[in-house]
Short mmCIF file of C-alpha atoms and ligand atoms in Angstrom, two decimals:
data_model
loop_
_atom_site.label_atom_id
_atom_site.label_comp_id
_atom_site.label_asym_id
_atom_site.label_seq_id
_atom_site.Cartn_x
_atom_site.Cartn_y
_atom_site.Cartn_z
CA MET A 1 0.98 9.29 36.39
CA LYS A 2 -0.99 11.07 39.12
CA ARG A 3 -1.26 14.80 38.74
CA VAL A 4 -2.92 17.19 41.16
CA ALA A 5 -6.02 18.89 39.69
CA LYS A 6 -7.10 22.34 40.77
CA THR A 7 -9.87 24.88 40.65
CA LEU A 8 -9.54 28.62 41.27
CA LYS A 9 -9.43 30.14 44.74
CA ASN A 10 -10.96 33.48 43.67
CA LYS A 11 -12.79 34.67 40.60
CA VAL A 12 -11.06 36.77 37.96
CA SER A 13 -12.42 38.75 35.00
CA PHE A 14 -11.11 39.72 31.56
CA GLU A 15 -12.41 42.25 29.12
CA GLY A 16 -11.19 42.80 25.58
CA VAL A 17 -11.84 42.41 21.91
CA GLY A 18 -12.44 39.04 20.22
CA ILE A 19 -9.92 38.36 17.46
CA HIS A 20 -12.49 37.19 14.90
CA THR A 21 -15.72 38.99 15.84
CA GLY A 22 -13.94 42.25 16.69
CA GLU A 23 -16.54 42.74 19.43
CA VAL A 24 -15.81 43.59 23.06
CA ALA A 25 -16.15 40.51 25.24
CA LYS A 26 -16.20 40.11 29.00
CA ILE A 27 -15.65 36.83 30.83
CA THR A 28 -15.29 35.85 34.50
CA LEU A 29 -13.53 32.68 35.63
CA HIS A 30 -15.21 31.24 38.73
CA PRO A 31 -14.16 28.53 41.21
CA THR A 32 -16.50 25.51 41.04
CA GLU A 33 -17.70 22.87 43.50
CA GLY A 34 -17.97 20.31 40.70
CA ARG A 35 -15.37 18.89 38.35
CA GLY A 36 -14.56 19.85 34.79
CA ILE A 37 -14.44 23.16 32.94
CA PHE A 38 -17.73 24.64 31.76
CA PHE A 39 -18.55 27.82 29.90
CA TYR A 40 -21.75 29.51 31.07
CA LYS A 41 -23.72 31.81 28.81
CA GLU A 42 -27.21 33.19 29.39
CA GLY A 43 -28.25 30.40 31.76
CA VAL A 44 -26.75 27.54 29.71
CA PHE A 45 -23.67 25.45 30.63
CA ILE A 46 -21.45 24.58 27.67
CA PRO A 47 -19.02 21.76 28.56
CA ALA A 48 -15.39 22.39 27.55
CA PHE A 49 -15.50 19.02 25.83
CA HIS A 50 -15.04 17.60 22.34
CA ASP A 51 -18.73 16.81 21.74
CA TYR A 52 -19.60 20.50 21.95
CA VAL A 53 -17.10 21.77 19.36
CA VAL A 54 -19.09 23.59 16.65
CA GLY A 55 -16.26 25.22 14.67
CA THR A 56 -12.55 24.69 13.89
CA THR A 57 -11.89 27.45 11.34
CA LEU A 58 -9.00 29.64 12.60
CA GLY A 59 -10.02 28.84 16.17
CA THR A 60 -11.99 26.34 18.22
CA ASP A 61 -15.60 27.23 19.00
CA LEU A 62 -17.97 25.57 21.47
CA GLY A 63 -21.74 25.70 21.50
CA VAL A 64 -24.94 24.19 22.81
CA GLU A 65 -28.59 25.18 22.35
CA GLY A 66 -27.63 28.07 20.06
CA LYS A 67 -25.23 29.62 22.60
CA ILE A 68 -21.76 29.93 21.08
CA VAL A 69 -18.36 30.74 22.59
CA LYS A 70 -15.63 31.24 20.02
CA THR A 71 -11.83 30.94 20.21
CA VAL A 72 -11.54 29.04 23.50
CA GLU A 73 -8.13 27.44 22.85
CA HIS A 74 -5.71 29.93 24.47
CA LEU A 75 -7.72 30.14 27.70
CA MET A 76 -8.03 26.33 27.71
CA ALA A 77 -4.25 25.97 27.24
CA ALA A 78 -3.66 28.35 30.18
CA PHE A 79 -5.93 26.21 32.39
CA TYR A 80 -4.15 23.02 31.30
CA ILE A 81 -0.64 24.39 31.86
CA ALA A 82 -1.74 25.78 35.26
CA GLY A 83 -3.09 22.33 36.22
CA VAL A 84 -6.69 23.61 36.50
CA ASP A 85 -9.26 21.03 35.35
CA SER A 86 -12.31 22.53 37.11
CA ALA A 87 -13.81 26.02 36.69
CA VAL A 88 -16.80 27.88 35.30
CA VAL A 89 -16.14 30.53 32.63
CA GLU A 90 -19.06 32.93 32.61
CA VAL A 91 -19.38 34.76 29.29
CA GLU A 92 -21.03 38.02 30.28
CA ARG A 93 -20.63 39.95 27.08
CA GLY A 94 -19.94 38.91 23.47
CA ASN A 95 -19.59 35.45 21.90
CA GLU A 96 -15.83 35.10 21.96
CA ILE A 97 -13.01 34.78 24.49
CA PRO A 98 -10.99 38.06 24.51
CA ILE A 99 -7.77 37.68 22.54
CA LEU A 100 -5.79 39.98 24.92
CA ASP A 101 -2.17 39.94 23.61
CA GLY A 102 -2.82 36.89 21.38
CA SER A 103 -1.09 34.46 23.76
CA ALA A 104 -2.05 32.52 26.90
CA LEU A 105 0.30 34.38 29.24
CA LEU A 106 -2.17 36.93 30.66
CA PHE A 107 -4.74 34.20 31.36
CA PHE A 108 -2.07 32.07 33.05
CA GLU A 109 -0.73 34.92 35.19
CA ALA A 110 -4.25 35.93 36.27
CA ILE A 111 -5.06 32.32 37.24
CA GLU A 112 -1.88 32.17 39.33
CA GLU A 113 -2.72 35.51 40.93
CA ALA A 114 -6.31 34.45 41.72
CA GLY A 115 -4.80 31.39 43.40
CA THR A 116 -5.73 27.71 43.05
CA VAL A 117 -7.16 25.01 45.32
CA GLU A 118 -6.58 21.26 44.93
CA VAL A 119 -9.70 19.25 44.03
CA GLY A 120 -8.17 15.76 43.61
CA TYR A 121 -6.30 14.28 40.67
CA TRP A 122 -6.63 14.72 36.92
CA ARG A 123 -8.17 11.90 34.97
CA THR A 124 -5.35 10.34 32.93
CA LEU A 125 -5.48 9.04 29.37
CA LYS A 126 -2.65 6.55 28.91
CA ILE A 127 -1.86 6.06 25.23
CA LYS A 128 -1.59 2.33 24.55
CA TYR A 129 -1.61 2.15 20.75
CA TYR A 130 0.35 3.88 18.00
CA ARG A 131 -1.87 5.76 15.55
CA LYS A 132 -1.18 8.17 12.71
CA ILE A 133 -3.95 10.52 11.59
CA VAL A 134 -3.48 11.98 8.11
CA PRO A 135 -6.32 14.08 6.74
CA ASN A 136 -4.46 15.81 3.85
CA GLY A 137 -0.67 15.85 3.82
CA ILE A 138 -0.32 17.12 7.37
CA PHE A 139 -0.44 14.53 10.14
CA THR A 140 -0.40 13.77 13.85
CA GLU A 141 1.20 10.71 15.43
CA ILE A 142 -0.15 9.39 18.73
CA LYS A 143 2.41 7.23 20.52
CA PRO A 144 2.86 5.44 23.83
CA PHE A 145 5.42 7.34 25.96
CA ASP A 146 6.39 7.26 29.61
CA GLY A 147 5.32 10.80 30.52
CA GLU A 148 3.49 13.71 28.93
CA LYS A 149 4.80 15.02 25.63
CA PHE A 150 3.31 17.30 22.99
CA VAL A 151 5.45 18.14 19.96
CA PHE A 152 4.77 20.55 17.12
CA GLU A 153 6.88 20.66 13.96
CA GLY A 154 6.22 22.81 10.92
CA GLU A 155 7.48 25.11 8.20
CA PHE A 156 6.79 28.82 8.53
CA PRO A 157 7.09 31.52 5.89
CA PHE A 158 10.41 33.40 6.32
CA VAL A 159 11.04 31.58 9.63
CA GLY A 160 11.73 28.09 8.23
CA ARG A 161 11.36 24.71 9.86
CA LYS A 162 10.89 24.59 13.63
CA ARG A 163 10.24 21.87 16.21
CA VAL A 164 9.15 22.65 19.77
CA GLU A 165 7.83 20.53 22.63
CA TYR A 166 5.94 20.62 25.92
CA LEU A 167 6.78 18.10 28.65
CA GLY A 168 4.19 19.10 31.22
CA LYS A 169 6.13 21.98 32.80
CA VAL A 170 5.31 25.69 32.86
CA ASP A 171 7.14 27.27 29.92
CA LYS A 172 7.13 31.04 29.40
CA LYS A 173 8.03 30.79 25.69
CA LEU A 174 4.99 28.57 25.15
CA LEU A 175 2.63 30.73 27.22
CA ALA A 176 3.79 34.01 25.63
CA ALA A 177 3.68 32.86 21.98
CA ARG A 178 1.20 35.07 20.10
CA THR A 179 -1.29 34.40 17.33
CA PHE A 180 0.19 34.95 13.87
CA CYS A 181 -0.76 35.24 10.23
CA ARG A 182 0.89 35.87 6.89
CA LEU A 183 0.80 39.45 5.66
CA GLU A 184 -0.58 38.30 2.29
CA ASP A 185 -3.56 36.63 4.02
CA VAL A 186 -4.74 39.64 6.03
CA GLU A 187 -7.05 41.08 3.37
CA SER A 188 -8.71 37.77 2.41
CA LEU A 189 -9.22 36.80 6.07
CA ARG A 190 -10.90 40.12 6.78
CA ARG A 191 -13.11 39.83 3.70
CA ALA A 192 -14.16 36.33 4.84
CA GLY A 193 -15.24 37.83 8.18
CA PHE A 194 -12.28 36.64 10.29
CA GLY A 195 -9.69 38.66 12.19
CA GLN A 196 -11.94 41.69 12.68
CA GLY A 197 -10.26 42.29 16.05
CA GLY A 198 -6.72 41.57 14.83
CA THR A 199 -4.05 44.22 15.53
CA TYR A 200 -0.26 44.35 15.55
CA ILE A 201 -0.50 43.96 19.34
CA ASN A 202 -2.32 40.62 19.37
CA THR A 203 -1.06 39.17 16.09
CA MET A 204 2.43 38.62 14.69
CA VAL A 205 2.47 39.26 10.99
CA LEU A 206 4.97 37.06 9.20
CA ASP A 207 6.74 39.06 6.52
CA GLU A 208 10.32 39.18 5.31
CA ASN A 209 11.43 41.58 8.07
CA LEU A 210 10.21 39.31 10.87
CA GLU A 211 10.23 42.42 13.07
CA SER A 212 7.11 41.40 14.94
CA LEU A 213 8.63 38.15 16.26
CA VAL A 214 9.96 38.24 19.82
CA TYR A 215 11.79 34.90 19.36
CA SER A 216 12.30 32.87 16.19
CA ASP A 217 10.28 29.85 17.30
CA GLU A 218 7.34 31.96 18.53
CA PRO A 219 4.99 30.82 15.69
CA ALA A 220 5.85 27.14 16.35
CA TYR A 221 5.26 27.61 20.07
CA HIS A 222 1.90 29.21 19.29
CA LYS A 223 0.87 26.18 17.24
CA LEU A 224 1.94 23.99 20.17
CA LEU A 225 -0.18 26.15 22.48
CA ASP A 226 -3.19 25.67 20.17
CA LEU A 227 -2.57 21.90 20.14
CA ILE A 228 -2.53 21.75 23.95
CA GLY A 229 -5.63 23.95 24.27
CA ASP A 230 -7.52 21.91 21.68
CA LEU A 231 -6.63 18.53 23.19
CA SER A 232 -7.51 19.80 26.68
CA LEU A 233 -11.13 19.59 25.46
CA LEU A 234 -10.98 15.94 26.54
CA GLY A 235 -10.69 16.95 30.20
CA VAL A 236 -7.81 14.53 30.79
CA ARG A 237 -4.05 14.62 31.24
CA ILE A 238 -2.36 12.74 28.42
CA GLU A 239 0.27 10.14 29.27
CA GLY A 240 1.90 9.57 25.92
CA GLU A 241 3.25 11.55 22.99
CA ILE A 242 1.24 13.68 20.58
CA TYR A 243 3.43 14.69 17.62
CA SER A 244 1.80 17.16 15.23
CA PHE A 245 3.34 17.88 11.85
CA ARG A 246 1.81 21.16 10.66
CA GLY A 247 -1.55 20.40 12.30
CA GLY A 248 -4.15 23.05 13.06
CA HIS A 249 -7.55 23.17 14.75
CA PHE A 250 -9.20 20.78 12.27
CA LEU A 251 -6.54 18.09 12.59
CA ASN A 252 -6.54 18.57 16.38
CA HIS A 253 -10.29 17.96 16.24
CA LYS A 254 -9.74 14.68 14.37
CA VAL A 255 -7.10 13.60 16.92
CA ARG A 256 -9.46 14.40 19.79
CA GLU A 257 -12.28 12.49 18.09
CA TYR A 258 -10.06 9.41 17.74
CA LEU A 259 -8.83 9.58 21.35
CA LYS A 260 -12.33 10.11 22.71
CA ASN A 261 -13.74 7.12 20.83
CA GLN A 262 -10.74 4.79 21.24
CA TYR A 263 -10.42 5.40 24.99
CA GLY A 264 -14.09 6.06 25.81
CA ILE A 265 -13.69 9.51 27.40
CA LYS A 266 -16.80 11.21 28.76
CA PRO A 267 -17.44 14.79 29.91
CA PHE A 268 -17.90 15.63 33.58
CA PRO A 269 -21.52 16.25 34.69
CA ALA A 270 -22.53 19.93 34.60
CA PRO A 271 -22.44 21.82 37.91
CA ARG A 272 -25.77 22.81 39.46
CA ARG A 273 -24.87 26.47 39.66
CA VAL A 274 -22.12 28.96 38.85
ZN1 LIG B 1 -4.02 30.24 18.62
#
């Protein structure tokens, strides 16, 4: 499975609040002469790669040499779905990627508007062996499959059981699915220092009215978006099926760890300059 890989044609910036820190963040996506996606903060390149994941609580955080970039998964999913495997994300202000509307749609649309340039082909990871990863009741199955397939299935409060999938094509429902939480969890999350930037604009709150949902499988699509963004931290296109049953960032981390070790995936070398 050969798939064209791209970088950006022009740079594009975003400014907005971080969902967890609540601080204003500014980032600029730059074209790159090298390969791979790298975050760049105060003179340090942070590879968008599994080995540099420093947190998986309610988001995926990357870091190196004390420089941290939090909540990278929605931007990473937008890159993946847009076919971009090479770019530099300069973090000019704050320690977190702006949450924007809680989905990946605005990142995706801005990438399309900035334009893309072909840089070769994606590296491909062809799944050869069946594997089930079960940390605690939830699980992910990794299966050989002729094509690219990510599936998320789960139970949601008031919404019920949902199953959604991504087959490698641009899908508006997937891109536009927003971050969500349960109403009863809002207070405890805030007390624990999370969700300081959460609002009714960037977060669906699941309660019995379900008024904040745009479509009934929006929460399931958001979990699928997180899965894609998290697994994109291998810098490869997956040829096979990843089936997640109720998995979140921690399970996605375990899946990535297995794939990286089983298939010997390495990060791209850092670019020389932004
Ligand atoms: Zn998310």
